[in-house]
């Protein structure tokens, strides 16, 4: 296992290159993770110490899979290199140098919901109407600015007197004050503060450059400015930086990713070795030919042509449906047939461009009695899991009043907003004696949890919280839903066991970090069989035997966006390319001839992307509703019959 002779010539070339910058342009399904993991093994076999190797990717799921593959290659028991996400690396550096950043090592990492809560508080403080300016969009603008490397003062200077940027700057100032008061960092601070620290403290930077002598970065086309800066800072003068990526799969410009970082790599690192991986191990040649035809229209890319030694495969099915209801009906009935013919349900995926499309697809799955899972409902977003996390955060960080407020109300203790405001203002002593007792009991509980945190392994800490907080006894006495919540909390104990090898409190800090940095793909870790429903964005990095791509209509896919000027045609085409290349065996392209949007039914035009694929690769058919009362006529105006 792990013999370099198992690789093709191009993969071998990338693996055996040791010193100096290396760019690996890896097409979809071309074995890039294999190249990264084999390269790590080759470096270690060449005498490089594992602790001197850093491998970075973007999601917890990808990092976990990479770590498992590296461990399998190296064999159990040895030292492993550092394998993680950009944000987990940032969190570790921030914790190691917390004092220099004005924090303790127990700082809170705010998840997205907590950040939005503070944005709303900042907006109220600034007298900005939430109905007129959406808090999520305000947070998005701040997040994008931080990802572009802007500090608040730089952003304010850039904003000048322009209305919206000036508004965002004012809210950002109040939001950041709240974040600082809670002794917390938000998701973007983990990287921005890390980069600022390394630029400000040459000695700290040199320590990390000496530690991480060899750096490997996956999905380099998805890096934003701050991630790009962090990679270049750590690579230093040695420039032992290997980046793997594919411009054709760059689909995150709206969150600040800049694929030019990949295109510019050879300028940034003159003399860099470049290896092109074009052999695909996933899909049939029919699927790859279609993907090549689609993406060849884009101008900003590395020229490449995917091929495979797999068989030619089936034609791509193109299905015209009368409406979105007929489309959903076709998808569910066809998925049911695939499963009846022996396909595993979880190997079937239904992809859509916009989240709203999932509703009719879910209804059709229920109607046809097809088990399904919608990607994006994350385990860590469940209320009961967030409640336990609130106890953890409040026990670790006595400035985190948002977590304290949540913990105080679950289970209910009769501690209201006025009392919490007095606690936050340091006026605990002015409380009435009965309330003082309730508050005292809460703080005593948090003190016991803190003791557990400092002395027990991670899973035992979670068990302690369930008992000490009263959550376990409260849920045991509750409804069927409450008992299900208790099951979820017991699952959290199981999840925490993977950190039991770490000493206290490091195991719990690692768990908190995983929770805060979870992505929607992490919901796939829940053992749930069924057809997978998800947006194309969420499908990035995944693969399935059979893939339905739905809503292939002009203005839906490609999407016109909602005043989002950064959604360009090339990115939409890349997104379609990503959708097609998720499939191993069969692709279904589906569109509706009419679709209800915003309450009104509109006649649609098939997506231009369909016409990028040559006719000989397609088999076309039509589908009408066959499974709804009255043939579905009650769902459509008479004009369509």
XYZ file of N, CA and C in Angstrom, residues 35 77 137 141 154 164 173 261 314 359-360 368 535 544 555 561 631:
51
model
N -2.700 12.215 -4.842
C -1.406 12.860 -5.081
C -0.903 13.528 -3.799
N 0.265 4.458 14.674
C 1.258 4.572 15.745
C 2.300 5.649 15.573
N -26.827 40.018 5.048
C -26.066 40.687 3.985
C -25.026 41.636 4.576
N -21.056 41.332 3.916
C -20.179 42.417 3.449
C -18.946 42.539 4.357
N -9.192 50.422 7.655
C -8.934 50.474 6.210
C -10.249 50.502 5.427
N -23.858 52.845 1.291
C -23.922 51.489 1.847
C -22.630 51.077 2.554
N -18.191 48.538 13.189
C -17.516 49.096 14.374
C -18.214 48.642 15.656
N -5.530 33.532 -8.010
C -4.418 33.060 -7.167
C -3.765 31.824 -7.782
N -23.389 5.297 -20.710
C -24.703 5.641 -21.276
C -24.733 7.085 -21.758
N -38.133 22.185 -2.210
C -39.453 21.892 -1.627
C -40.250 20.904 -2.476
N -40.429 21.203 -3.789
C -41.250 20.308 -4.623
C -40.552 18.958 -4.802
N -43.665 9.454 -3.634
C -43.223 8.178 -4.227
C -42.592 7.249 -3.189
N -27.705 21.650 -3.110
C -27.326 22.624 -4.130
C -26.055 22.136 -4.810
N -21.187 10.613 -6.989
C -22.329 9.707 -6.918
C -22.398 8.902 -8.212
N -31.799 31.788 -16.683
C -32.053 32.672 -15.531
C -32.189 31.933 -14.200
N -29.122 35.667 -10.446
C -28.782 36.282 -9.157
C -29.839 37.297 -8.771
N -54.042 14.215 -12.999
C -52.864 14.456 -13.843
C -52.140 15.740 -13.500
